Short mmCIF file of C-alpha atoms and ligand atoms in Angstrom, two decimals:
data_model
loop_
_atom_site.label_atom_id
_atom_site.label_comp_id
_atom_site.label_asym_id
_atom_site.label_seq_id
_atom_site.Cartn_x
_atom_site.Cartn_y
_atom_site.Cartn_z
CA MET A 1 -8.87 5.47 12.59
CA LYS A 2 -5.19 5.80 13.95
CA LYS A 3 -2.80 8.25 12.03
CA ILE A 4 0.93 7.20 11.05
CA ASP A 5 3.45 8.82 13.30
CA VAL A 6 6.77 9.53 11.79
CA ILE A 7 10.12 9.45 12.89
CA LEU A 8 13.12 11.38 10.57
CA GLY A 9 16.17 12.71 10.77
CA LEU A 10 16.69 16.80 10.69
CA GLN A 11 20.04 16.89 9.92
CA TRP A 12 22.71 14.94 7.16
CA GLY A 13 22.00 11.70 9.04
CA ASP A 14 23.46 9.58 11.81
CA GLU A 15 21.31 11.75 14.13
CA GLY A 16 20.40 8.69 15.91
CA LYS A 17 17.38 7.48 14.64
CA GLY A 18 17.54 3.80 15.28
CA LYS A 19 17.87 4.40 19.16
CA VAL A 20 15.02 6.32 19.35
CA VAL A 21 12.76 4.09 17.04
CA ASP A 22 13.76 1.02 19.38
CA VAL A 23 12.77 3.17 22.49
CA LEU A 24 8.94 4.49 21.15
CA THR A 25 8.33 0.75 19.60
CA PRO A 26 6.66 -0.55 22.59
CA ALA A 27 3.91 2.32 22.10
CA TYR A 28 3.48 1.28 18.43
CA GLU A 29 1.82 -2.67 17.12
CA VAL A 30 4.13 -2.09 13.19
CA VAL A 31 6.97 -0.09 12.38
CA ALA A 32 7.62 0.39 9.19
CA ARG A 33 10.81 1.62 6.55
CA PHE A 34 9.59 3.92 3.79
CA GLN A 35 13.10 4.82 2.15
CA GLY A 36 16.44 3.89 1.49
CA GLY A 37 17.95 0.85 1.66
CA PRO A 38 21.22 -0.46 3.23
CA ASN A 39 22.93 2.94 2.97
CA ALA A 40 21.31 3.36 6.25
CA GLY A 41 23.49 2.34 9.75
CA HIS A 42 21.05 2.29 12.34
CA THR A 43 22.42 1.51 15.84
CA LEU A 44 20.98 0.20 18.70
CA GLU A 45 22.25 -0.84 22.51
CA PHE A 46 20.95 -2.20 25.48
CA ASN A 47 21.48 -4.91 28.19
CA GLY A 48 25.41 -4.53 26.90
CA GLU A 49 24.26 -5.49 23.60
CA LYS A 50 24.70 -3.35 20.59
CA TYR A 51 23.63 -3.79 16.77
CA VAL A 52 23.40 -2.00 13.49
CA LEU A 53 20.67 -2.37 11.17
CA ARG A 54 20.76 -1.17 7.69
CA SER A 55 17.47 -2.56 5.90
CA ILE A 56 15.09 -4.12 8.76
CA PRO A 57 13.80 -1.62 10.84
CA SER A 58 14.32 -0.82 14.21
CA GLY A 59 11.69 -1.86 15.93
CA ILE A 60 12.70 -5.79 16.06
CA PHE A 61 13.73 -6.06 19.32
CA GLN A 62 10.87 -5.05 21.07
CA GLY A 63 9.29 -8.39 20.93
CA GLY A 64 6.53 -9.51 18.98
CA LYS A 65 6.26 -6.39 16.72
CA THR A 66 5.06 -6.27 12.98
CA ASN A 67 8.27 -4.65 11.05
CA ILE A 68 7.35 -3.92 7.14
CA ILE A 69 10.28 -3.09 4.31
CA GLY A 70 7.91 -0.22 2.27
CA ASN A 71 7.92 -0.09 -1.24
CA GLY A 72 10.23 3.12 -1.38
CA VAL A 73 12.91 1.19 0.47
CA VAL A 74 15.27 -0.30 -1.88
CA LEU A 75 16.60 -3.79 -0.71
CA ASP A 76 19.79 -5.88 -1.50
CA ALA A 77 19.32 -9.58 -0.82
CA ILE A 78 22.72 -10.15 -0.12
CA LEU A 79 22.68 -7.45 2.63
CA PHE A 80 19.58 -8.14 3.64
CA ARG A 81 20.46 -11.54 4.24
CA GLU A 82 23.65 -11.42 6.15
CA GLU A 83 21.75 -9.10 8.28
CA ALA A 84 19.27 -11.34 8.96
CA GLU A 85 21.33 -14.45 9.63
CA ALA A 86 23.29 -12.12 11.90
CA LEU A 87 20.16 -11.88 14.19
CA ALA A 88 19.03 -15.13 13.90
CA ALA A 89 22.37 -16.29 14.95
CA SER A 90 21.85 -13.84 18.54
CA GLY A 91 18.50 -15.29 18.71
CA HIS A 92 15.99 -12.82 16.67
CA ASP A 93 14.80 -14.96 14.10
CA LEU A 94 12.57 -12.28 11.67
CA THR A 95 10.50 -15.08 9.78
CA ALA A 96 7.20 -14.27 11.55
CA GLN A 97 7.67 -10.56 12.42
CA LEU A 98 9.01 -9.05 8.93
CA CYS A 99 6.89 -8.40 5.83
CA ILE A 100 8.21 -7.05 2.58
CA SER A 101 6.21 -4.96 -0.13
CA LYS A 102 6.32 -6.40 -3.51
CA LYS A 103 7.16 -2.79 -4.91
CA ALA A 104 10.14 -2.62 -3.18
CA HIS A 105 13.09 -2.39 -5.20
CA LEU A 106 15.73 -4.90 -5.61
CA ILE A 107 19.61 -3.96 -5.55
CA LEU A 108 21.37 -6.01 -8.33
CA PRO A 109 25.01 -6.87 -8.19
CA THR A 110 25.37 -4.61 -11.12
CA HIS A 111 23.77 -1.25 -9.46
CA ARG A 112 26.96 -1.62 -6.52
CA ILE A 113 28.73 -1.87 -9.60
CA LEU A 114 27.75 1.28 -11.55
CA ASP A 115 27.38 2.74 -8.32
CA ALA A 116 31.34 2.63 -7.70
CA ALA A 117 31.83 3.33 -11.59
CA TYR A 118 29.98 6.77 -11.64
CA GLU A 119 31.56 7.93 -8.34
CA ALA A 120 35.12 7.15 -10.17
CA ALA A 121 33.59 9.03 -13.37
CA LYS A 122 32.73 12.06 -11.15
CA GLY A 123 36.11 12.03 -9.73
CA SER A 124 37.46 14.61 -6.91
CA ALA A 125 33.25 16.04 -7.53
CA LYS A 126 32.25 12.40 -6.12
CA ILE A 127 29.49 12.05 -3.55
CA GLY A 128 30.97 9.83 -1.31
CA THR A 129 28.36 7.72 -1.53
CA THR A 130 27.85 4.12 0.96
CA GLY A 131 28.94 2.20 -2.41
CA LYS A 132 25.64 0.33 -1.90
CA GLY A 133 23.90 1.04 -5.42
CA ILE A 134 21.47 3.24 -4.18
CA GLY A 135 21.52 5.96 -6.77
CA PRO A 136 21.48 3.64 -9.69
CA THR A 137 19.06 1.19 -8.25
CA TYR A 138 16.54 4.63 -7.95
CA THR A 139 17.50 5.72 -11.05
CA ASP A 140 16.46 2.55 -12.52
CA LYS A 141 12.75 2.79 -10.91
CA VAL A 142 12.07 6.25 -11.87
CA SER A 143 13.25 5.79 -15.43
CA ARG A 144 11.34 2.43 -15.33
CA ASN A 145 13.61 -0.20 -15.72
CA GLY A 146 13.82 -1.72 -12.11
CA MET A 147 13.46 -4.83 -10.77
CA ARG A 148 10.49 -5.54 -7.56
CA VAL A 149 10.92 -7.82 -4.65
CA GLY A 150 7.23 -8.95 -6.37
CA ASP A 151 9.42 -9.82 -9.69
CA LEU A 152 10.95 -12.70 -7.39
CA LEU A 153 7.77 -14.73 -7.56
CA SER A 154 7.25 -14.28 -11.75
CA PRO A 155 8.10 -17.35 -13.43
CA ASP A 156 10.12 -14.58 -16.00
CA PHE A 157 12.47 -13.42 -12.95
CA LYS A 158 15.46 -14.68 -15.04
CA SER A 159 14.72 -13.30 -18.05
CA ILE A 160 13.77 -9.76 -16.29
CA TYR A 161 17.02 -9.95 -14.67
CA ALA A 162 19.37 -10.69 -17.73
CA LYS A 163 17.91 -7.86 -19.26
CA ALA A 164 18.45 -5.86 -16.40
CA LYS A 165 22.01 -6.65 -16.54
CA ALA A 166 23.02 -6.41 -20.20
CA ARG A 167 21.87 -2.90 -20.02
CA HIS A 168 24.12 -2.20 -16.90
CA GLU A 169 26.81 -4.04 -18.32
CA ALA A 170 26.48 -1.74 -22.05
CA ILE A 171 26.80 1.33 -19.66
CA LEU A 172 29.84 -0.09 -17.51
CA ALA A 173 31.38 -0.69 -20.86
CA GLY A 174 30.75 2.93 -22.16
CA LEU A 175 32.34 3.91 -18.91
CA ASN A 176 35.39 1.81 -19.64
CA TYR A 177 34.73 0.07 -16.04
CA ALA A 178 36.36 -2.77 -15.51
CA TYR A 179 34.70 -4.93 -13.06
CA ASP A 180 33.92 -8.97 -12.18
CA ILE A 181 30.44 -10.28 -10.67
CA ALA A 182 30.79 -13.74 -11.48
CA GLU A 183 30.71 -14.26 -7.09
CA LEU A 184 28.92 -11.45 -6.03
CA GLU A 185 26.01 -12.69 -8.39
CA SER A 186 25.59 -16.17 -7.65
CA GLN A 187 25.97 -14.53 -3.99
CA TRP A 188 22.59 -12.59 -4.84
CA PHE A 189 20.86 -15.86 -6.51
CA GLU A 190 20.97 -17.46 -3.53
CA ALA A 191 19.94 -14.33 -1.52
CA VAL A 192 16.71 -13.72 -3.23
CA GLU A 193 16.03 -17.42 -2.80
CA TYR A 194 16.40 -16.84 1.12
CA LEU A 195 14.18 -13.50 0.79
CA LYS A 196 11.02 -15.81 -0.38
CA ARG A 197 10.98 -17.27 3.14
CA PHE A 198 9.56 -13.46 4.53
CA ARG A 199 5.99 -12.20 4.02
CA ILE A 200 6.22 -10.65 0.61
CA ILE A 201 3.22 -8.33 0.86
CA ASP A 202 0.93 -5.53 -0.86
CA SER A 203 2.26 -3.51 2.18
CA GLU A 204 0.38 -0.27 1.27
CA TYR A 205 -3.19 -2.61 2.02
CA ALA A 206 -1.67 -3.81 4.96
CA VAL A 207 -0.22 -0.59 6.95
CA ASN A 208 -3.99 1.35 5.74
CA SER A 209 -6.14 -1.72 7.20
CA LEU A 210 -3.60 -1.72 10.23
CA LEU A 211 -4.29 2.17 10.68
CA ASP A 212 -8.02 1.59 9.77
CA ASP A 213 -8.01 -1.20 12.72
CA ASP A 214 -6.70 1.69 15.17
CA LYS A 215 -3.48 -0.02 14.97
CA SER A 216 -0.57 2.36 15.72
CA VAL A 217 2.42 2.19 13.06
CA LEU A 218 5.44 4.06 13.40
CA ALA A 219 7.42 5.10 9.95
CA GLU A 220 10.95 5.08 10.73
CA GLY A 221 13.15 7.25 7.98
CA ALA A 222 16.75 6.87 6.75
CA GLN A 223 19.52 9.24 6.11
CA GLY A 224 18.23 12.85 7.00
CA THR A 225 16.38 15.73 5.57
CA LEU A 226 19.60 17.38 4.20
CA LEU A 227 20.01 14.01 2.47
CA ASP A 228 17.25 14.19 0.47
CA VAL A 229 17.16 14.36 -3.40
CA ASP A 230 14.62 17.23 -3.41
CA PHE A 231 15.49 19.55 -0.44
CA GLY A 232 19.01 18.29 0.51
CA SER A 233 22.46 19.80 -0.92
CA TYR A 234 22.37 18.55 -4.09
CA PRO A 235 23.99 16.78 -5.62
CA PHE A 236 25.33 15.92 -2.52
CA VAL A 237 22.15 13.89 -1.74
CA THR A 238 20.98 10.38 -1.33
CA SER A 239 18.28 9.11 -4.14
CA SER A 240 15.39 9.22 -2.26
CA ASN A 241 12.73 11.39 -0.56
CA THR A 242 13.81 11.14 3.24
CA VAL A 243 11.46 13.86 4.20
CA CYS A 244 7.69 13.34 5.29
CA ALA A 245 5.96 13.36 1.95
CA GLY A 246 8.19 10.53 1.67
CA VAL A 247 6.16 8.40 4.06
CA CYS A 248 3.25 8.53 1.65
CA THR A 249 4.88 7.52 -1.40
CA GLY A 250 6.97 5.08 0.43
CA LEU A 251 4.32 3.45 2.09
CA GLY A 252 1.10 4.42 0.38
CA VAL A 253 -0.48 6.34 3.01
CA ALA A 254 -2.38 9.64 2.54
CA PRO A 255 -0.77 12.75 3.75
CA ASN A 256 -3.82 13.56 6.14
CA ARG A 257 -3.26 10.01 7.84
CA ILE A 258 0.43 11.93 8.77
CA GLY A 259 0.27 11.95 12.67
CA GLU A 260 2.89 13.11 15.16
CA VAL A 261 6.10 14.02 13.20
CA TYR A 262 9.08 13.21 15.47
CA GLY A 263 12.25 14.99 14.01
CA ILE A 264 15.67 14.30 15.41
CA CYS A 265 18.45 15.90 15.79
CA LYS A 266 22.10 15.75 17.55
CA ALA A 267 23.34 18.82 20.01
CA TYR A 268 25.82 19.49 17.02
CA CYS A 269 25.94 18.45 13.57
CA THR A 270 27.60 15.27 11.47
CA ARG A 271 27.93 14.64 7.86
CA VAL A 272 29.61 11.39 5.69
CA GLY A 273 29.98 12.25 2.34
CA SER A 274 31.03 15.37 0.21
CA GLY A 275 29.18 18.37 -0.05
CA PRO A 276 28.72 21.32 2.20
CA PHE A 277 28.32 21.78 5.73
CA PRO A 278 28.39 25.61 7.02
CA THR A 279 29.25 24.89 10.41
CA GLU A 280 31.86 21.96 10.24
CA LEU A 281 34.80 22.73 11.91
CA PHE A 282 38.35 21.86 11.32
CA ASP A 283 39.97 22.56 14.77
CA GLU A 284 40.42 20.72 18.26
CA THR A 285 36.58 21.38 18.79
CA GLY A 286 35.81 19.29 15.76
CA ASP A 287 37.92 16.52 16.32
CA ALA A 288 37.02 16.40 20.17
CA LEU A 289 33.14 16.02 18.84
CA CYS A 290 34.50 12.89 16.76
CA ARG A 291 36.37 11.71 19.11
CA LEU A 292 33.56 12.00 21.94
CA GLY A 293 30.78 11.00 19.66
CA HIS A 294 32.63 8.09 18.46
CA GLU A 295 31.38 9.71 14.88
CA PHE A 296 32.11 7.12 12.63
CA GLY A 297 30.38 5.85 10.38
CA ALA A 298 28.09 2.58 11.19
CA VAL A 299 28.06 1.56 7.36
CA THR A 300 31.15 2.24 5.73
CA GLY A 301 33.58 3.40 9.13
CA ARG A 302 34.51 6.58 7.64
CA LYS A 303 35.37 9.39 10.13
CA ARG A 304 32.19 11.69 9.94
CA ARG A 305 33.07 15.74 9.50
CA CYS A 306 31.46 17.50 12.84
CA GLY A 307 30.37 21.07 13.54
CA TRP A 308 28.02 23.36 15.41
CA LEU A 309 24.07 23.09 15.64
CA ASP A 310 23.23 24.27 12.64
CA LEU A 311 19.27 26.25 13.58
CA VAL A 312 19.03 27.60 9.54
CA ALA A 313 19.19 23.96 8.54
CA LEU A 314 17.17 22.93 11.30
CA LYS A 315 14.31 25.37 10.60
CA TYR A 316 14.53 24.16 6.98
CA SER A 317 14.15 20.87 7.72
CA ILE A 318 11.33 21.22 10.20
CA MET A 319 9.76 23.51 7.69
CA ILE A 320 9.55 20.70 5.19
CA ASN A 321 8.26 18.05 7.17
CA GLY A 322 6.35 20.03 9.31
CA VAL A 323 8.01 18.09 12.60
CA THR A 324 5.72 18.75 15.71
CA GLN A 325 7.97 17.11 18.56
CA LEU A 326 11.85 17.85 18.36
CA ILE A 327 14.13 15.15 19.97
CA LEU A 328 17.94 15.70 20.97
CA MET A 329 20.50 13.65 20.97
CA LYS A 330 24.28 13.21 22.09
CA ALA A 331 24.39 16.87 23.94
CA ASP A 332 26.18 14.56 26.37
CA VAL A 333 29.03 14.28 23.67
CA MET A 334 29.92 18.37 24.58
CA ASN A 335 29.62 17.54 28.92
CA ASP A 336 33.57 19.10 28.62
CA PHE A 337 33.16 21.88 26.44
CA ASP A 338 33.53 25.68 27.86
CA THR A 339 31.26 26.94 25.59
CA ILE A 340 28.61 25.83 22.74
CA ARG A 341 27.95 27.72 19.65
CA VAL A 342 24.70 27.46 17.83
CA ALA A 343 24.38 29.29 14.35
CA THR A 344 21.53 31.15 14.18
CA ALA A 345 22.03 33.17 10.61
CA TYR A 346 24.60 32.54 7.58
CA GLU A 347 26.60 35.52 5.86
CA ILE A 348 26.97 34.85 2.14
CA GLY A 349 28.55 37.47 0.11
CA GLY A 350 28.23 40.37 2.73
CA ARG A 351 23.99 39.29 2.80
CA ARG A 352 22.98 38.20 5.89
CA THR A 353 20.01 35.48 5.59
CA THR A 354 18.51 32.73 7.45
CA GLN A 355 17.36 30.81 4.55
CA PHE A 356 18.75 27.58 3.45
CA PRO A 357 20.94 28.41 0.48
CA TYR A 358 20.37 27.11 -3.46
CA GLU A 359 23.76 27.48 -4.01
CA THR A 360 25.88 24.78 -2.76
CA ALA A 361 29.48 26.08 -3.46
CA ALA A 362 28.48 29.33 -1.55
CA GLU A 363 30.85 30.61 0.51
CA ILE A 364 28.79 30.67 3.70
CA THR A 365 29.65 32.10 6.84
CA PRO A 366 27.45 31.23 10.25
CA VAL A 367 26.72 33.66 12.69
CA TYR A 368 26.62 32.17 15.90
CA THR A 369 25.43 32.45 19.19
CA GLU A 370 27.35 31.13 22.30
CA PHE A 371 25.83 28.96 25.34
CA GLU A 372 28.15 28.40 28.72
CA GLY A 373 28.78 25.18 28.58
CA TRP A 374 26.96 23.09 31.52
CA LYS A 375 30.33 21.23 32.42
CA CYS A 376 28.64 17.92 34.29
CA ASP A 377 28.03 14.49 32.99
CA LEU A 378 24.58 14.43 31.18
CA ARG A 379 24.61 10.51 31.54
CA ASN A 380 24.14 10.51 35.20
CA CYS A 381 20.47 12.10 34.68
CA ARG A 382 17.00 10.33 34.21
CA THR A 383 14.39 13.20 34.17
CA TYR A 384 14.32 16.78 32.69
CA GLU A 385 14.34 18.26 36.44
CA GLU A 386 17.98 16.89 37.00
CA PHE A 387 19.28 18.43 34.23
CA PRO A 388 21.91 21.45 34.48
CA ALA A 389 20.24 25.51 34.48
CA ALA A 390 23.28 25.32 31.45
CA PHE A 391 21.54 22.47 29.26
CA LYS A 392 18.06 23.59 30.14
CA ARG A 393 18.54 27.16 28.87
CA TYR A 394 20.32 26.07 25.78
CA ILE A 395 16.98 23.22 24.80
CA GLU A 396 14.74 26.25 25.76
CA PHE A 397 17.06 28.16 23.03
CA ILE A 398 16.06 25.77 20.52
CA GLU A 399 12.65 25.71 21.26
CA ARG A 400 12.11 29.29 21.38
CA GLU A 401 14.01 29.44 17.77
CA THR A 402 12.32 26.49 16.33
CA GLY A 403 8.67 26.73 17.74
CA VAL A 404 8.66 23.26 18.53
CA PRO A 405 8.59 21.38 21.84
CA VAL A 406 11.83 19.21 22.89
CA THR A 407 9.77 16.50 24.00
CA ILE A 408 13.00 13.71 24.30
CA VAL A 409 15.97 14.02 25.15
CA SER A 410 18.87 11.28 24.68
CA VAL A 411 22.03 11.34 26.66
CA GLY A 412 23.96 7.82 25.64
CA PRO A 413 23.73 5.48 23.54
CA ASP A 414 21.74 3.07 25.43
CA ARG A 415 18.33 2.38 25.43
CA SER A 416 17.80 3.19 29.16
CA GLU A 417 19.31 6.46 28.62
CA THR A 418 16.58 8.20 27.42
CA ILE A 419 14.68 11.48 28.82
CA VAL A 420 10.95 11.47 27.81
CA ARG A 421 9.39 15.02 29.03
CA ASN A 422 6.16 14.96 30.45
P1 LIG B 501 21.00 6.67 12.88
O1 LIG B 501 21.58 6.37 11.75
O2 LIG B 501 20.43 7.61 12.86
O3 LIG B 501 20.36 5.61 13.34
O4 LIG B 501 22.19 6.94 13.97
P2 LIG B 501 23.71 5.95 13.83
O5 LIG B 501 23.52 5.00 14.29
O6 LIG B 501 24.04 6.03 12.38
O7 LIG B 501 24.54 7.28 14.69
C1 LIG B 501 24.30 7.64 16.13
C2 LIG B 501 25.23 7.16 17.06
O8 LIG B 501 25.23 7.54 18.06
C3 LIG B 501 25.43 5.33 17.34
O9 LIG B 501 26.89 5.11 17.48
C4 LIG B 501 24.79 5.78 18.79
O10 LIG B 501 24.87 4.46 19.39
C5 LIG B 501 25.00 6.66 19.43
N1 LIG B 501 24.42 7.58 20.17
C6 LIG B 501 22.80 7.40 19.80
N2 LIG B 501 22.27 8.62 21.00
C7 LIG B 501 23.01 8.83 22.05
C8 LIG B 501 23.27 9.68 23.02
O11 LIG B 501 22.56 10.26 22.94
N3 LIG B 501 24.55 9.95 22.96
C9 LIG B 501 25.48 9.53 22.48
N4 LIG B 501 26.97 9.38 23.23
N5 LIG B 501 25.78 8.50 21.48
C10 LIG B 501 24.34 8.11 21.06
P1 LIG B 502 21.39 6.75 8.13
O1 LIG B 502 20.11 6.05 8.03
C1 LIG B 502 24.59 9.64 6.74
C2 LIG B 502 25.40 9.56 2.42
C3 LIG B 502 26.18 9.62 2.10
C4 LIG B 502 26.86 9.87 0.52
C5 LIG B 502 25.07 10.67 0.18
C6 LIG B 502 24.76 9.28 -0.96
O2 LIG B 502 22.51 5.65 9.05
O3 LIG B 502 21.27 8.14 8.77
P2 LIG B 502 24.55 7.02 -1.29
O4 LIG B 502 24.87 5.40 -0.74
O5 LIG B 502 22.67 7.27 -0.32
O6 LIG B 502 24.00 7.09 -2.70
O7 LIG B 502 25.00 8.56 -0.59
O8 LIG B 502 24.53 10.06 1.36
N1 LIG B 502 24.58 8.62 3.39
C7 LIG B 502 24.06 8.82 4.60
N2 LIG B 502 24.73 9.50 5.63
N3 LIG B 502 23.88 8.48 7.41
C8 LIG B 502 22.97 7.64 6.25
O9 LIG B 502 21.89 7.00 6.28
C9 LIG B 502 23.33 7.88 4.90
N4 LIG B 502 23.04 7.09 4.10
C10 LIG B 502 23.51 7.98 2.80
O10 LIG B 502 27.51 9.44 2.93
O11 LIG B 502 26.94 11.58 1.14
MG1 LIG B 503 23.18 6.02 10.82
#
C-alpha cells in the first residue's frame, strides 16, 4: 500500500508549485489537485515553451500520467474549456488523461459576479481576490447550496441551475450591483457540455484504489499556507484549506495515508492582493525582487508585493503541514545582492515573538539576520556542490532554523534548472 505524497506552498502562493510538480511527476503515476480553482496560476517551462495551468494538474506534460481534479476543487467550466482547448491546440489532448471528481463544485457565472459585488461592497477593505468566483462557490458548498460536477449528469440539471441563479440574483439585487450575464451564461452552458467529454469519476474511490494497488500519487496544492482559510492571515485569505489536511478532505484520503510532504518556498517572499506581509519591502530592494523575479501574477497580471524571507511564517507553515522536505525556489533572483536578510522574529508592541500573530492589523517589526550575498550566477550550477559557500550557508541556516532538510533547489524557471540533493 502506497502513501500519497503532497506538494504545497508555504507562503502566499506563487512559490513555483507548477514547476516542481512537473519536475517530480516522472516518479509518479498520478497527479491530483485537491483544492482551489482557477485562482491558481501554475507556470511550467520546458523546451523553450511556457504554459500556465489554472485548474488542470501540472502532471499533464510528462506523458501518459493520469491527472485528477479532486472533490475539493472548484471548477469553472468556461475557464477549464479555454485551458483544455489551448493545450489541445498545442498538441496536448487531455481527454484520455484527465479525470474530474463528481463531487467537485461548479463555479457558476453568477459566482464570478458575486465575487466582484462582495469586493466592491468591502471598498478599501477588499481582499483583492482573483475575481474568479472562488469565495462565493465555496460559500455555497458549505451552506449546502452548491452545484457539483456530478449534477451535470442529472436530468434536473437545468432546474438546479435555475434555483442557484435565482438565489444569487436576489443577493445581487440586495447589494444593488448591476451586471449582465447573458453572454457568460451561454458560454457556460456550452462549456458544461464540453466538460462531459472527460471522465467524471468517484475520485475518492479512484485515489484509494490506486494507492491500494501500490501506484504512486502526488497531490498538488494551490495557493499557499498563509492563504489558508483557517490558518492564513484571515480575512485576507482564499476560501479553501490549502494546507496538508486539505488533501484528506479534497481527495478523500485518510490522514495515515499521507506520505512525504514537500513544502515549497521562495528564497524571499511575495504576496498578491491585500493583507499583512511583515517583511514587505517598499524600497529599491523590493523593486529589484519584483523586476528580477518577474513577480507579476500568472492569472491577473497584478504586481506581486515582495519582501525578505520570513522564518517566523515559514516555521508556522511547516508546523501546520508536517513538512518533511523543503524545496527552495528562485534564489537566483538575488544573485547580485550584496546582502540578504531573513526575519527570525517579530517585535509587536515592544514584545518579541516567534509566533505568527492572530491579529492581522498588528504593527509588526521583523527582527532580521543578515547574510552576505553569494554574488554569482546560480543558474549555472547543476549540482549542490557547485553552489558558492555563501549560498550553502544560507540554505544550511534555513535547515537549522526549521529542522527540515532542503532537498530540492530551483535556480531558474526551466524544468532543467532544478537541483535535487542526494
Ligand atoms: P505557482 O503558482 O506556485 O505554480 O507559481 P507561479 O507559476 O505563479 O510563479 C512562479 C514563477 O516563478 C513562474 O513565473 C515560474 O516560471 C518562475 N520560477 C519558478 N522557479 C524559478 C526559479 O527557481 N527561478 C526563477 N528565476 N524563476 C522561477
Ligand atoms: P497559486 O496556486 C497567489 C490570493 C488573491 C487574494 C486571495 C483571495 O498560483 O499560488 P481568491 O480569488 O482565492 O478568493 O483570492 O488569495 N490568491 C493567490 N495568490 N497565488 C495564488 O494561487 C492565489 N490564489 C488566490 O490574490 O489575495
Ligand atoms: Mg501562481
